[in-house]
Amino acid sequence: MNQTNIFKLIQAIEQMNNDNIMRFTKAFPYPIGISPILVLSELRMKGPQKQVELAETVGYTKGAMTNIANKLVDLGLAERLYDENDRRTIQLKITAAGDQALTEAQRIGQDVFTQLFEVLNEEEINQYLRIQEKLVKGIQDRKNQN
């Protein structure tokens, strides 16, 4: 494996990711980043959840999850649900506004990636897809070994 090419690849990936994030952030009308959007996505897919569970699922610390939850609640994109029998049990739930924000985030994300990949022809897209699938399989295989 050629180290120079690996470092060039890493730089190209970082540059591409940074540019995509900046383009997304500029187009997205809500003052939140990718982390809260991932939380909204989890809430849409799985329904109300405890913040501790969300933190584990998305890979954030409890403190980071608290900050994300506070921001989402403050913006009206999520709400806290309290258990009447145990006030210590609090779940986070996506609101209609949060669902709308997530839909908008997905649309903008799709537009950003469509523009990114439009410079590739069909053969290059298929080749890139095979490479990505191989990388994802490698990640999954390593997870399964642990």
PDB file of C-alpha atoms in Angstrom:
ATOM      1  CA  MET A   1       0.000   0.000   0.000  1.00  0.00           C
ATOM      2  CA  ASN A   2       1.475   3.325  -1.103  1.00  0.00           C
ATOM      3  CA  GLN A   3       1.461   5.705   1.905  1.00  0.00           C
ATOM      4  CA  THR A   4       1.653   8.819  -0.296  1.00  0.00           C
ATOM      5  CA  ASN A   5      -1.514   7.829  -2.160  1.00  0.00           C
ATOM      6  CA  ILE A   6      -3.298   6.927   1.076  1.00  0.00           C
ATOM      7  CA  PHE A   7      -2.513  10.390   2.497  1.00  0.00           C
ATOM      8  CA  LYS A   8      -3.655  12.038  -0.763  1.00  0.00           C
ATOM      9  CA  LEU A   9      -6.879  10.033  -0.545  1.00  0.00           C
ATOM     10  CA  ILE A  10      -7.412  11.079   3.089  1.00  0.00           C
ATOM     11  CA  GLN A  11      -6.877  14.742   2.153  1.00  0.00           C
ATOM     12  CA  ALA A  12      -9.283  14.472  -0.778  1.00  0.00           C
ATOM     13  CA  ILE A  13     -11.954  12.858   1.417  1.00  0.00           C
ATOM     14  CA  GLU A  14     -11.539  15.536   4.098  1.00  0.00           C
ATOM     15  CA  GLN A  15     -11.722  18.317   1.519  1.00  0.00           C
ATOM     16  CA  MET A  16     -14.835  16.792  -0.054  1.00  0.00           C
ATOM     17  CA  ASN A  17     -16.501  16.300   3.345  1.00  0.00           C
ATOM     18  CA  ASN A  18     -15.679  19.841   4.497  1.00  0.00           C
ATOM     19  CA  ASP A  19     -17.031  21.334   1.283  1.00  0.00           C
ATOM     20  CA  ASN A  20     -20.222  19.269   1.502  1.00  0.00           C
ATOM     21  CA  ILE A  21     -20.767  20.266   5.139  1.00  0.00           C
ATOM     22  CA  MET A  22     -20.269  23.962   4.315  1.00  0.00           C
ATOM     23  CA  ARG A  23     -22.650  23.762   1.353  1.00  0.00           C
ATOM     24  CA  PHE A  24     -25.236  21.914   3.435  1.00  0.00           C
ATOM     25  CA  THR A  25     -24.942  24.322   6.377  1.00  0.00           C
ATOM     26  CA  LYS A  26     -25.325  27.330   4.082  1.00  0.00           C
ATOM     27  CA  ALA A  27     -28.494  25.900   2.516  1.00  0.00           C
ATOM     28  CA  PHE A  28     -30.092  24.525   5.704  1.00  0.00           C
ATOM     29  CA  PRO A  29     -32.301  27.172   7.366  1.00  0.00           C
ATOM     30  CA  TYR A  30     -32.027  25.794  10.920  1.00  0.00           C
ATOM     31  CA  PRO A  31     -29.146  26.665  13.289  1.00  0.00           C
ATOM     32  CA  ILE A  32     -28.153  23.050  13.897  1.00  0.00           C
ATOM     33  CA  GLY A  33     -25.448  20.784  12.560  1.00  0.00           C
ATOM     34  CA  ILE A  34     -25.247  17.168  11.528  1.00  0.00           C
ATOM     35  CA  SER A  35     -25.332  15.709  15.070  1.00  0.00           C
ATOM     36  CA  PRO A  36     -28.820  16.996  15.935  1.00  0.00           C
ATOM     37  CA  ILE A  37     -30.041  15.912  12.504  1.00  0.00           C
ATOM     38  CA  LEU A  38     -28.820  12.371  13.218  1.00  0.00           C
ATOM     39  CA  VAL A  39     -30.725  12.464  16.516  1.00  0.00           C
ATOM     40  CA  LEU A  40     -33.900  13.618  14.745  1.00  0.00           C
ATOM     41  CA  SER A  41     -33.480  10.785  12.261  1.00  0.00           C
ATOM     42  CA  GLU A  42     -33.207   8.230  15.085  1.00  0.00           C
ATOM     43  CA  LEU A  43     -36.303   9.670  16.740  1.00  0.00           C
ATOM     44  CA  ARG A  44     -38.253   9.503  13.485  1.00  0.00           C
ATOM     45  CA  MET A  45     -37.204   5.894  12.840  1.00  0.00           C
ATOM     46  CA  LYS A  46     -37.554   4.472  16.354  1.00  0.00           C
ATOM     47  CA  GLY A  47     -39.934   6.817  18.132  1.00  0.00           C
ATOM     48  CA  PRO A  48     -39.433   8.457  21.548  1.00  0.00           C
ATOM     49  CA  GLN A  49     -36.270   7.393  23.363  1.00  0.00           C
ATOM     50  CA  LYS A  50     -34.343   8.139  26.508  1.00  0.00           C
ATOM     51  CA  GLN A  51     -31.400  10.465  25.968  1.00  0.00           C
ATOM     52  CA  VAL A  52     -29.018   7.819  27.322  1.00  0.00           C
ATOM     53  CA  GLU A  53     -30.228   5.358  24.680  1.00  0.00           C
ATOM     54  CA  LEU A  54     -29.886   7.982  21.956  1.00  0.00           C
ATOM     55  CA  ALA A  55     -26.355   8.830  23.091  1.00  0.00           C
ATOM     56  CA  GLU A  56     -25.345   5.179  22.815  1.00  0.00           C
ATOM     57  CA  THR A  57     -27.023   4.715  19.436  1.00  0.00           C
ATOM     58  CA  VAL A  58     -25.443   7.755  17.768  1.00  0.00           C
ATOM     59  CA  GLY A  59     -22.151   7.502  19.654  1.00  0.00           C
ATOM     60  CA  TYR A  60     -22.211  10.717  21.692  1.00  0.00           C
ATOM     61  CA  THR A  61     -21.412  11.305  25.351  1.00  0.00           C
ATOM     62  CA  LYS A  62     -24.288  11.909  27.758  1.00  0.00           C
ATOM     63  CA  GLY A  63     -23.212  15.541  28.076  1.00  0.00           C
ATOM     64  CA  ALA A  64     -23.159  16.075  24.321  1.00  0.00           C
ATOM     65  CA  MET A  65     -26.562  14.413  24.049  1.00  0.00           C
ATOM     66  CA  THR A  66     -27.949  16.745  26.719  1.00  0.00           C
ATOM     67  CA  ASN A  67     -26.718  19.771  24.741  1.00  0.00           C
ATOM     68  CA  ILE A  68     -28.203  18.403  21.511  1.00  0.00           C
ATOM     69  CA  ALA A  69     -31.531  17.642  23.219  1.00  0.00           C
ATOM     70  CA  ASN A  70     -31.673  21.119  24.786  1.00  0.00           C
ATOM     71  CA  LYS A  71     -31.051  22.741  21.417  1.00  0.00           C
ATOM     72  CA  LEU A  72     -33.689  20.606  19.677  1.00  0.00           C
ATOM     73  CA  VAL A  73     -36.244  21.334  22.416  1.00  0.00           C
ATOM     74  CA  ASP A  74     -35.430  25.073  22.419  1.00  0.00           C
ATOM     75  CA  LEU A  75     -36.002  25.176  18.646  1.00  0.00           C
ATOM     76  CA  GLY A  76     -39.263  23.212  18.927  1.00  0.00           C
ATOM     77  CA  LEU A  77     -37.861  20.330  16.869  1.00  0.00           C
ATOM     78  CA  ALA A  78     -38.204  17.835  19.732  1.00  0.00           C
ATOM     79  CA  GLU A  79     -40.026  17.649  23.028  1.00  0.00           C
ATOM     80  CA  ARG A  80     -39.430  15.909  26.312  1.00  0.00           C
ATOM     81  CA  LEU A  81     -41.978  13.360  27.486  1.00  0.00           C
ATOM     82  CA  TYR A  82     -42.215  12.724  31.228  1.00  0.00           C
ATOM     83  CA  ASP A  83     -43.420   9.439  32.693  1.00  0.00           C
ATOM     84  CA  GLU A  84     -46.295  10.154  35.090  1.00  0.00           C
ATOM     85  CA  ASN A  85     -45.256   7.224  37.298  1.00  0.00           C
ATOM     86  CA  ASP A  86     -41.551   8.088  37.370  1.00  0.00           C
ATOM     87  CA  ARG A  87     -40.601  11.726  36.731  1.00  0.00           C
ATOM     88  CA  ARG A  88     -36.956  10.673  36.407  1.00  0.00           C
ATOM     89  CA  THR A  89     -37.809   8.836  33.186  1.00  0.00           C
ATOM     90  CA  ILE A  90     -37.662  11.352  30.363  1.00  0.00           C
ATOM     91  CA  GLN A  91     -37.881  10.551  26.679  1.00  0.00           C
ATOM     92  CA  LEU A  92     -37.145  12.744  23.704  1.00  0.00           C
ATOM     93  CA  LYS A  93     -39.708  12.845  20.893  1.00  0.00           C
ATOM     94  CA  ILE A  94     -39.527  14.463  17.469  1.00  0.00           C
ATOM     95  CA  THR A  95     -42.183  17.140  16.838  1.00  0.00           C
ATOM     96  CA  ALA A  96     -43.970  17.947  13.584  1.00  0.00           C
ATOM     97  CA  ALA A  97     -41.530  20.855  13.142  1.00  0.00           C
ATOM     98  CA  GLY A  98     -38.624  18.460  13.746  1.00  0.00           C
ATOM     99  CA  ASP A  99     -40.023  16.061  11.175  1.00  0.00           C
ATOM    100  CA  GLN A 100     -40.267  18.921   8.683  1.00  0.00           C
ATOM    101  CA  ALA A 101     -36.688  20.031   9.456  1.00  0.00           C
ATOM    102  CA  LEU A 102     -35.435  16.476   8.960  1.00  0.00           C
ATOM    103  CA  THR A 103     -37.220  16.193   5.619  1.00  0.00           C
ATOM    104  CA  GLU A 104     -35.620  19.477   4.546  1.00  0.00           C
ATOM    105  CA  ALA A 105     -32.192  18.270   5.717  1.00  0.00           C
ATOM    106  CA  GLN A 106     -32.560  15.079   3.688  1.00  0.00           C
ATOM    107  CA  ARG A 107     -33.610  17.008   0.588  1.00  0.00           C
ATOM    108  CA  ILE A 108     -30.681  19.413   0.865  1.00  0.00           C
ATOM    109  CA  GLY A 109     -28.274  16.550   1.572  1.00  0.00           C
ATOM    110  CA  GLN A 110     -29.501  14.722  -1.516  1.00  0.00           C
ATOM    111  CA  ASP A 111     -29.040  17.887  -3.606  1.00  0.00           C
ATOM    112  CA  VAL A 112     -25.497  18.389  -2.278  1.00  0.00           C
ATOM    113  CA  PHE A 113     -24.503  14.813  -3.106  1.00  0.00           C
ATOM    114  CA  THR A 114     -26.237  14.866  -6.498  1.00  0.00           C
ATOM    115  CA  GLN A 115     -24.174  17.924  -7.421  1.00  0.00           C
ATOM    116  CA  LEU A 116     -21.018  16.251  -6.115  1.00  0.00           C
ATOM    117  CA  PHE A 117     -21.500  13.099  -8.187  1.00  0.00           C
ATOM    118  CA  GLU A 118     -22.707  14.762 -11.386  1.00  0.00           C
ATOM    119  CA  VAL A 119     -19.080  15.055 -12.569  1.00  0.00           C
ATOM    120  CA  LEU A 120     -18.872  11.239 -12.734  1.00  0.00           C
ATOM    121  CA  ASN A 121     -20.117   9.146 -15.619  1.00  0.00           C
ATOM    122  CA  GLU A 122     -22.205   5.988 -15.094  1.00  0.00           C
ATOM    123  CA  GLU A 123     -19.197   3.661 -15.136  1.00  0.00           C
ATOM    124  CA  GLU A 124     -17.357   5.800 -12.564  1.00  0.00           C
ATOM    125  CA  ILE A 125     -20.438   5.905 -10.328  1.00  0.00           C
ATOM    126  CA  ASN A 126     -20.726   2.109 -10.457  1.00  0.00           C
ATOM    127  CA  GLN A 127     -17.014   1.733  -9.677  1.00  0.00           C
ATOM    128  CA  TYR A 128     -17.250   4.218  -6.787  1.00  0.00           C
ATOM    129  CA  LEU A 129     -20.307   2.377  -5.452  1.00  0.00           C
ATOM    130  CA  ARG A 130     -18.415  -0.949  -5.492  1.00  0.00           C
ATOM    131  CA  ILE A 131     -15.507   0.656  -3.607  1.00  0.00           C
ATOM    132  CA  GLN A 132     -17.837   2.184  -1.001  1.00  0.00           C
ATOM    133  CA  GLU A 133     -19.643  -1.131  -0.523  1.00  0.00           C
ATOM    134  CA  LYS A 134     -16.296  -2.877  -0.040  1.00  0.00           C
ATOM    135  CA  LEU A 135     -15.224  -0.287   2.547  1.00  0.00           C
ATOM    136  CA  VAL A 136     -18.530  -0.621   4.423  1.00  0.00           C
ATOM    137  CA  LYS A 137     -18.189  -4.410   4.410  1.00  0.00           C
ATOM    138  CA  GLY A 138     -14.662  -4.053   5.835  1.00  0.00           C
ATOM    139  CA  ILE A 139     -15.998  -1.858   8.644  1.00  0.00           C
ATOM    140  CA  GLN A 140     -18.788  -4.320   9.410  1.00  0.00           C
ATOM    141  CA  ASP A 141     -16.364  -7.269   9.365  1.00  0.00           C
ATOM    142  CA  ARG A 142     -14.074  -5.501  11.873  1.00  0.00           C
ATOM    143  CA  LYS A 143     -17.063  -4.758  14.136  1.00  0.00           C
ATOM    144  CA  ASN A 144     -18.098  -8.408  14.022  1.00  0.00           C
ATOM    145  CA  GLN A 145     -14.583  -9.533  14.989  1.00  0.00           C
ATOM    146  CA  ASN A 146     -14.637  -7.435  18.184  1.00  0.00           C
TER     147      ASN A 146
END
